[in-house]
Coordinates of C-alpha atoms and ligand atoms in Angstrom, one line a residue:
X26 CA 10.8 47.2 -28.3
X27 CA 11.5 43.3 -27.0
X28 CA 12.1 41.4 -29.9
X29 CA 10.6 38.1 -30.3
X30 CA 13.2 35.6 -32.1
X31 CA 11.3 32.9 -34.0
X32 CA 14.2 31.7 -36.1
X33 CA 14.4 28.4 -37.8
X34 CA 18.7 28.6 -36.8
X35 CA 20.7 29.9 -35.8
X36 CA 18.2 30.3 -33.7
X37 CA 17.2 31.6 -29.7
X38 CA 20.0 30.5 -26.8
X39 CA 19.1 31.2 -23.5
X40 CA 20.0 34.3 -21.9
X41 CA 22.5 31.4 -19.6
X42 CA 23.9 30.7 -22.5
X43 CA 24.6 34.3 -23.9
X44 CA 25.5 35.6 -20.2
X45 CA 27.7 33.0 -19.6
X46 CA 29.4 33.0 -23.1
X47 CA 30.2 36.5 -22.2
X48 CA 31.9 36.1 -19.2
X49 CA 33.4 33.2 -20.7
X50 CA 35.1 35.6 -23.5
X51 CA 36.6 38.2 -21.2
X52 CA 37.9 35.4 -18.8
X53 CA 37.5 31.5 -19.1
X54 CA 37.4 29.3 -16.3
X55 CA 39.0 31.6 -14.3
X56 CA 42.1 31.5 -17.2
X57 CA 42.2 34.6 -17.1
X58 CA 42.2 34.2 -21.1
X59 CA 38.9 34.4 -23.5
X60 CA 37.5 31.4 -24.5
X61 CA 38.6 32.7 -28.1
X62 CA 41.8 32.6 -27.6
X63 CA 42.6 29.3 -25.6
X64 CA 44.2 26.1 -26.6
X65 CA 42.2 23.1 -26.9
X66 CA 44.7 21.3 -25.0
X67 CA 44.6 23.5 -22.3
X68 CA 43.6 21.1 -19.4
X69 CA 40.5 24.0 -18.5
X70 CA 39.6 23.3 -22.1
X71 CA 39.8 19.7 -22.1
X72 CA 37.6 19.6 -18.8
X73 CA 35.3 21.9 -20.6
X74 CA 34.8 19.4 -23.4
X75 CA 34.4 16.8 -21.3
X76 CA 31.8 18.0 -18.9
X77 CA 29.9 18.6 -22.0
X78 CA 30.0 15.2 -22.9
X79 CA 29.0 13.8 -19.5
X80 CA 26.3 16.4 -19.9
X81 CA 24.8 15.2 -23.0
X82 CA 25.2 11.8 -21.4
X83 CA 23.0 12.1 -18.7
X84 CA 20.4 14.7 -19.9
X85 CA 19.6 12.4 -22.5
X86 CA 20.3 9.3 -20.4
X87 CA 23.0 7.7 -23.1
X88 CA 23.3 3.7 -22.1
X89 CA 26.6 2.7 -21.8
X90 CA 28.7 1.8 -25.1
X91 CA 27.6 4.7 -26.7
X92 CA 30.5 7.8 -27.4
X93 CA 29.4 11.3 -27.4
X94 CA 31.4 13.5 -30.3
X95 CA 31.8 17.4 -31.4
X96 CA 32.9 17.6 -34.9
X97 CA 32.4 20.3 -37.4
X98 CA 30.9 20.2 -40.9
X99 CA 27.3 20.1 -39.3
X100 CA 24.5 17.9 -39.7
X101 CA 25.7 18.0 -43.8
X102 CA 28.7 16.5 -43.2
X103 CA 27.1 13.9 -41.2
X104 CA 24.7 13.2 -44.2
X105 CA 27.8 12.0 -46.0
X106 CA 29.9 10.2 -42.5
X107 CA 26.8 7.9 -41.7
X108 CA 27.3 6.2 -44.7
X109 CA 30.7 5.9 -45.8
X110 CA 31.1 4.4 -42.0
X111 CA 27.7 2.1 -41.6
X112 CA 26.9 1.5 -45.3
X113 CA 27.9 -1.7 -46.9
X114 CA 25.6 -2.4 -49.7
X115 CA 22.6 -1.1 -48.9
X116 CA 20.5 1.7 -46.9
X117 CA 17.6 2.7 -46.0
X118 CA 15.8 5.9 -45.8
X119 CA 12.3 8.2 -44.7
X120 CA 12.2 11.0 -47.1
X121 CA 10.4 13.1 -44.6
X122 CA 11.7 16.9 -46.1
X123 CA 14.5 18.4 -47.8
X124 CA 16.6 17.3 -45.4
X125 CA 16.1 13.7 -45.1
X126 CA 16.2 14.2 -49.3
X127 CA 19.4 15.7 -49.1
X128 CA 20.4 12.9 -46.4
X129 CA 19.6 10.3 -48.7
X130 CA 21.1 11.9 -52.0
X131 CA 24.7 11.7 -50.1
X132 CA 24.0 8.0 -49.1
X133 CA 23.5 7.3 -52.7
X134 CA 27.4 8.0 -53.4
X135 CA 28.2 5.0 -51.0
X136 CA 25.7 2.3 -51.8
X137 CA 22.1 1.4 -52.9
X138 CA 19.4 3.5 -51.3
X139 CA 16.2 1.9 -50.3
X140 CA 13.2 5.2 -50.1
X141 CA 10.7 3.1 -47.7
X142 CA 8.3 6.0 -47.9
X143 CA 8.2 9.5 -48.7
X144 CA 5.7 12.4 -48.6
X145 CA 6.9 14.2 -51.0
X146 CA 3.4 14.0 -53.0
X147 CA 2.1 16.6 -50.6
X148 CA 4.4 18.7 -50.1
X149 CA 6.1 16.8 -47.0
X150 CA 3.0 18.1 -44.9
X151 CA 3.0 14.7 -43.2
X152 CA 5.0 11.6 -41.8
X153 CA 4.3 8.3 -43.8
X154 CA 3.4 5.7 -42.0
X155 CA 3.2 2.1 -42.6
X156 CA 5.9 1.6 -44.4
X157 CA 8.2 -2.0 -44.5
X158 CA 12.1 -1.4 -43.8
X159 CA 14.4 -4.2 -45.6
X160 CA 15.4 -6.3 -43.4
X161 CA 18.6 -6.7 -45.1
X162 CA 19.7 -2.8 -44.9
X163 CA 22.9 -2.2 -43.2
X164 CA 20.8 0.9 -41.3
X165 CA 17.5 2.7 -41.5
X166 CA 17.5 6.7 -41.2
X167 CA 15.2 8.8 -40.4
X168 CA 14.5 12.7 -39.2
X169 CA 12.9 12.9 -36.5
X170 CA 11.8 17.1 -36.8
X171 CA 11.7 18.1 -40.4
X172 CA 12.7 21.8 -39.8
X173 CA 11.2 23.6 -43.1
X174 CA 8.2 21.6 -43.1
X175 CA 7.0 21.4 -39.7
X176 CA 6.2 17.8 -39.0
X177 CA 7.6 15.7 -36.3
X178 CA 8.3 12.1 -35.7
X179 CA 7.9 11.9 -32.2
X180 CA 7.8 7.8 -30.8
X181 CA 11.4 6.2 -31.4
X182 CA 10.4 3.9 -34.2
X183 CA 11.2 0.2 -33.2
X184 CA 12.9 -1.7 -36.4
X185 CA 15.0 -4.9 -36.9
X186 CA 18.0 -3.0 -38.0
X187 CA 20.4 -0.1 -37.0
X188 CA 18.5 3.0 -36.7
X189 CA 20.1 6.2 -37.6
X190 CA 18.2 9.9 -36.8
X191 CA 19.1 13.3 -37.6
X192 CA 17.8 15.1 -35.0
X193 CA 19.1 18.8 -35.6
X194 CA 16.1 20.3 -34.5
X195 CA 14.5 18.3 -31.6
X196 CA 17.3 17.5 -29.8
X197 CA 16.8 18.3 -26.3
X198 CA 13.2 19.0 -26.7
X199 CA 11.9 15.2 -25.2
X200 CA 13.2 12.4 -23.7
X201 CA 14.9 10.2 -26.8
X202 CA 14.9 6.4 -26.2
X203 CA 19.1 6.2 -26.9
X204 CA 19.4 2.7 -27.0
X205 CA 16.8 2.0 -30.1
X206 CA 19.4 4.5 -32.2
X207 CA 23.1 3.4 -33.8
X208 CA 23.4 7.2 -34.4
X209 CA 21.8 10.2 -33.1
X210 CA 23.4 13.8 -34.9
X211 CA 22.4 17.0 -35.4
X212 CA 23.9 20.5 -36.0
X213 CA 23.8 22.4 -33.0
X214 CA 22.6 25.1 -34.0
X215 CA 18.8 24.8 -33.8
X216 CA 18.6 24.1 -29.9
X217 CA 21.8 24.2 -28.4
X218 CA 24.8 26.2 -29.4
X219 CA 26.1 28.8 -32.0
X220 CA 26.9 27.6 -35.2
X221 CA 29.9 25.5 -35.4
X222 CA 29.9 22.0 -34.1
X223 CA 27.5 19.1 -35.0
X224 CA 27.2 16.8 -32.1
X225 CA 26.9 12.6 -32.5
X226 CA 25.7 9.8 -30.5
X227 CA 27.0 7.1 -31.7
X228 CA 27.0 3.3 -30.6
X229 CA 30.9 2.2 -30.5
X230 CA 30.0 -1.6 -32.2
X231 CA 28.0 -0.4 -35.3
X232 CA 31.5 0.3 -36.6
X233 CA 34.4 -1.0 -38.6
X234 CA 32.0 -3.3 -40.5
X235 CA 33.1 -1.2 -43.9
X236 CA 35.4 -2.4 -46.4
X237 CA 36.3 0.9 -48.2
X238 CA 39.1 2.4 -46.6
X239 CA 37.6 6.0 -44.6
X240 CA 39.9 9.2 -44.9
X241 CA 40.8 9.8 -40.7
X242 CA 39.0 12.9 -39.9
X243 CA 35.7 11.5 -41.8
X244 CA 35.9 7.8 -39.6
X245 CA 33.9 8.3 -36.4
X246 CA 36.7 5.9 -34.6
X247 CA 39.3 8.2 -35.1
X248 CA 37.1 10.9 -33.1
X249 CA 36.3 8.0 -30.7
X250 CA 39.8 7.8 -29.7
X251 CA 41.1 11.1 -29.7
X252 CA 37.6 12.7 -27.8
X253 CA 36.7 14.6 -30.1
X254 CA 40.2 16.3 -30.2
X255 CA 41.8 14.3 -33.4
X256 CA 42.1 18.2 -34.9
X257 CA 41.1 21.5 -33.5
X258 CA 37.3 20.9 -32.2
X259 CA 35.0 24.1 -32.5
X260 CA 36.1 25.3 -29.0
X261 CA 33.9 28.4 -28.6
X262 CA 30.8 26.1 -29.9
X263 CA 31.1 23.5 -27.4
X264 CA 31.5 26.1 -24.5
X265 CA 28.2 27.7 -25.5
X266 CA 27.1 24.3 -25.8
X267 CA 28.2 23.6 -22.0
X268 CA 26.1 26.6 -20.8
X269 CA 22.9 25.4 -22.7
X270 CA 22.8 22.0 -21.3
X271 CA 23.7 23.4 -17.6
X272 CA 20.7 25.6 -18.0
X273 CA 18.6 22.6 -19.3
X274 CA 20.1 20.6 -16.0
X275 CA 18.7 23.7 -13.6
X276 CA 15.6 23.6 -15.4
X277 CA 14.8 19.9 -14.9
X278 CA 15.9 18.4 -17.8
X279 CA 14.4 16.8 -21.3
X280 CA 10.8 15.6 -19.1
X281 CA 10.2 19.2 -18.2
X282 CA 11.7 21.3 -21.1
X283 CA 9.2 18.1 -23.3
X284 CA 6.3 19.5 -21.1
X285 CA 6.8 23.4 -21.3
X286 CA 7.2 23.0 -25.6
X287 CA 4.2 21.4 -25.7
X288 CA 2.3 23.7 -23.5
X289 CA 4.0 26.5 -25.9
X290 CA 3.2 24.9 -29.4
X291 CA -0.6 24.2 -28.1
X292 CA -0.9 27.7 -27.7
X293 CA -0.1 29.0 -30.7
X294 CA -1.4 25.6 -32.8
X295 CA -5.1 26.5 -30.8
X296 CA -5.1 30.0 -32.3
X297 CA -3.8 29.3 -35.8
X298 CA -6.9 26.4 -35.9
X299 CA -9.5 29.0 -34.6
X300 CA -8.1 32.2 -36.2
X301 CA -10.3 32.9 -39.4
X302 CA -7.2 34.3 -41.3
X303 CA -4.7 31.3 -40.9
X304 CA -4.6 27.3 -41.7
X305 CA -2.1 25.5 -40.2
X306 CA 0.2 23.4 -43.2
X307 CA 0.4 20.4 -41.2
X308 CA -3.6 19.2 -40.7
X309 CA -2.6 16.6 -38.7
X310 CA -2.0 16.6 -34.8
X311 CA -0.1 13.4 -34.5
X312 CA 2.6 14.7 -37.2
X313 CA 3.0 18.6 -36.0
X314 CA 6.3 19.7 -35.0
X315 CA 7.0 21.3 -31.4
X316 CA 9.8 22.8 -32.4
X317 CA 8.7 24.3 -35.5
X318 CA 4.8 25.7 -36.4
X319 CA 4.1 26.3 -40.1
X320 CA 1.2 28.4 -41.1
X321 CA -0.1 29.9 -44.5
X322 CA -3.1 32.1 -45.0
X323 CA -6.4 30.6 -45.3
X324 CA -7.3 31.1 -49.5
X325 CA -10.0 34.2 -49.2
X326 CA -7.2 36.0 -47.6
X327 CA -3.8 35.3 -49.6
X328 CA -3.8 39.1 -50.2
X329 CA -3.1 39.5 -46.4
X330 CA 0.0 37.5 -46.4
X331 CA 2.5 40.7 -47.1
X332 CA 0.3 42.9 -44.6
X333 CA 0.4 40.2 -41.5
X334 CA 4.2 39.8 -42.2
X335 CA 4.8 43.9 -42.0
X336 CA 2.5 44.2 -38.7
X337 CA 4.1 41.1 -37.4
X338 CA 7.6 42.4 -37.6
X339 CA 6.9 46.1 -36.3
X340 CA 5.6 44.2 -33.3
X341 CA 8.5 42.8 -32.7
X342 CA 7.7 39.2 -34.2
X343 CA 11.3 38.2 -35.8
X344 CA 12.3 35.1 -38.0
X345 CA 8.2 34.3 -39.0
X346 CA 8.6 34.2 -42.5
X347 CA 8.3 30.3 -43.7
X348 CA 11.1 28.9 -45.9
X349 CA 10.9 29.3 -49.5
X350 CA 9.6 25.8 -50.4
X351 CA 6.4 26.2 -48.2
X352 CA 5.7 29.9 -48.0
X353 CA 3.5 31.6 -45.6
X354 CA 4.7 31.5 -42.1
X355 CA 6.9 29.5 -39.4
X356 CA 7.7 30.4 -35.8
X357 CA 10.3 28.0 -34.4
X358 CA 9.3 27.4 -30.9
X359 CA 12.6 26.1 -29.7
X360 CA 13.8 25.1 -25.6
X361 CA 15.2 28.8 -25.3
X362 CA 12.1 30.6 -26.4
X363 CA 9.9 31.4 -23.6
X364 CA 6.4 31.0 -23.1
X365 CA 5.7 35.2 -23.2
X366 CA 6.8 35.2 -26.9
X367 CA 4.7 32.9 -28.2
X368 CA 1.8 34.4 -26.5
X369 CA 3.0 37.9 -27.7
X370 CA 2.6 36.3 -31.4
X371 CA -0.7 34.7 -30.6
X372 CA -1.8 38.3 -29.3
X373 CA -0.3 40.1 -32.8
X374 CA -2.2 37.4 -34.8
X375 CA -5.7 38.1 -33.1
X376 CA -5.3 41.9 -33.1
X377 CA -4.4 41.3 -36.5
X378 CA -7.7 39.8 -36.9
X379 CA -10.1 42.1 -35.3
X380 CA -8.5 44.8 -37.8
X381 CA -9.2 42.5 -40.5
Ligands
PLP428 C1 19.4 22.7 -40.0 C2 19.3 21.3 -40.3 C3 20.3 20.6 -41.0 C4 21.5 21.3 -41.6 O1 22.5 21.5 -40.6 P1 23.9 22.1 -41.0 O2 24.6 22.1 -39.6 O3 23.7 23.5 -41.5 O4 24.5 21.2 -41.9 C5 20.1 19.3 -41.2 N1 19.0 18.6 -40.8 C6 18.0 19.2 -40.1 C7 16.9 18.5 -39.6 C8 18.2 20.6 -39.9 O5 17.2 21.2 -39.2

């Protein structure tokens, strides 16, 4: 049976990316070596990383005096990089989910943390708004798709001060405005490799304004310099990487892949609204995630919640099952997840109605 992946991430690749990866392991760029087993000083490696980079640069349209980097230690390492190298005194953060908490608790280490607004109250089902950012904060960071909770910041906010955004999970989804952010990151994970690398998008004169003295490997200058070569970069990552964002380039780019997601997560939104059984967690439209669509039971059918999730996953419906904070369900409607799956779900969840 054709399995459906709804994964929060590691999450769907395209088949690109998986058929390429292949070909790439059995022979790389013609090396006649596997991509596994190649030196990342190889000059077919080195030209591998840095088509990457010029990818990322013009899907996404990066103004000049920006660098592009592939490090490892994921997003989590980055919660701990963006302030040791931007933080002086002070911060300030969105507490948007568990991770933008878990952002902010690392930034706490390195300075005083300003939380301009939080939704915690309710669960995280929503994005505060209306909220004052210090104007004498070395930075302001947000997340811009709060994975395990389903909301999305989508409009690049416009404040007086550096703007920093984790944006794991909705890079690649929409055009970003690059030049109202010091520093874009994410794991790759969620949209556009295998585990492994994180990438960053970082503005080259936010830097070096830190006194305290920055171990090498965790000082985005030293990556600056080498190109993301100062040690051994995630080489079979970034290849993988390569192939998603060639894909994304045939396709058309962020405009289309924006327009397709949103046609995807209005499908499935539309039936979770009308469908008797189901409430979506997030009631507002404005602050529902593309990327990722929570839903719970509706209260006079908890008792179902067990039952949808067995008939779910013998129809092939994979990866559903909503993180452990929220409960109920979540099907991650990332750029590599086509339009036939979500529909397949939407079908699954109306048969399951009719029989209940
Ligand atoms: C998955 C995720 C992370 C964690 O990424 P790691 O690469 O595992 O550290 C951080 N932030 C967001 C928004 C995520 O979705």
């Amino acid at each position: 049976m054709k399995k459906h992946n709804f994964y929060a991430g590691p999450s769907i690749l395209p088949q690109y990316t998986i058929d390429k990866t292949i070909e790439g392991i059995k022979d790389f760029a013609g090396s006649g070596l596997s991509v596994l087993e190649i030196s990342h000083r190889s000059k077919e490696f080195i030209a591998c990383m840095n088509d990457t980079i010029a990818l990322v640069k013009e899907l996404l349209e990066v103004p000049s005096g920006y660098q592009v980097l592939f490090l490892g230690g994921g997003a989590s390492l980055q919660f701990a990089m963006v302030p040791m190298n931007l933080m002086n005194t002070k911060a300030a953060y969105l507490n948007t989910g568990e991770w933008a908490s878990k952002a902010l608790k690392e930034a706490k280490i390195f300075g005083e943390v300003v939380e301009v607004a939080s939704s915690k109250d309710k669960n995280f089902n929503y994005i505060p708004k209306n909220y004052t950012v210090p104007s004498d904060a070395d930075y302001f960071h947000i997340t811009t798709n709060n994975t395990i909770f389903g909301t999305e910041l989508k409009k690049d906010p416009d404040v007086k001060i550096p703007l920093v955004a984790d944006m794991s999970s909705d890079i690649f989804s929409r055009p970003v405005d690059v030049s109202k952010y010091s520093i874009i990151y994410g794991g790759a994970q969620k949209n556009l490799a295998p585990a492994g690398v994180a990438f960053v998008i970082v503005k080259e004169d936010i830097l070096g304004k830190v006194t305290r003295p920055l171990p090498s490997m965790l000082d985005y200058r030293t990556h600056i310099k080498a190109e993301s070569m100062f040690n051994t970069p995630p080489v079979f990552a970034v290849f993988a990487a390569q192939q998603t964002l060639k894909w994304l380039k045939e396709l058309g780019g962020v405009k289309v892949m924006q327009k397709k997601n949103i046609e995807k997560a209005k499908i499935l939104y539309d039936e979770i609204d009308r469908n008797r059984l189901f409430v979506p967690t997030i009631a507002d439209p404005e602050d529902r995630s593309v990327m990722n669509i929570c839903f719970v039971m509706a209260e006079q059918y908890k008792e179902l919640e067990k039952p949808f999730a067995d008939f779910a996953k013998s129809q092939g419906m994979i990866g559903i099952e909503g993180h452990r904070s929220v409960g109920g369900f979540r099907a991650s409607t990332y750029n590599a997840l086509p339009g036939e799956s979500v529909k397949a779900l939407v079908g699954v969840m109306k048969e399951f109605e009719s029989k209940n």
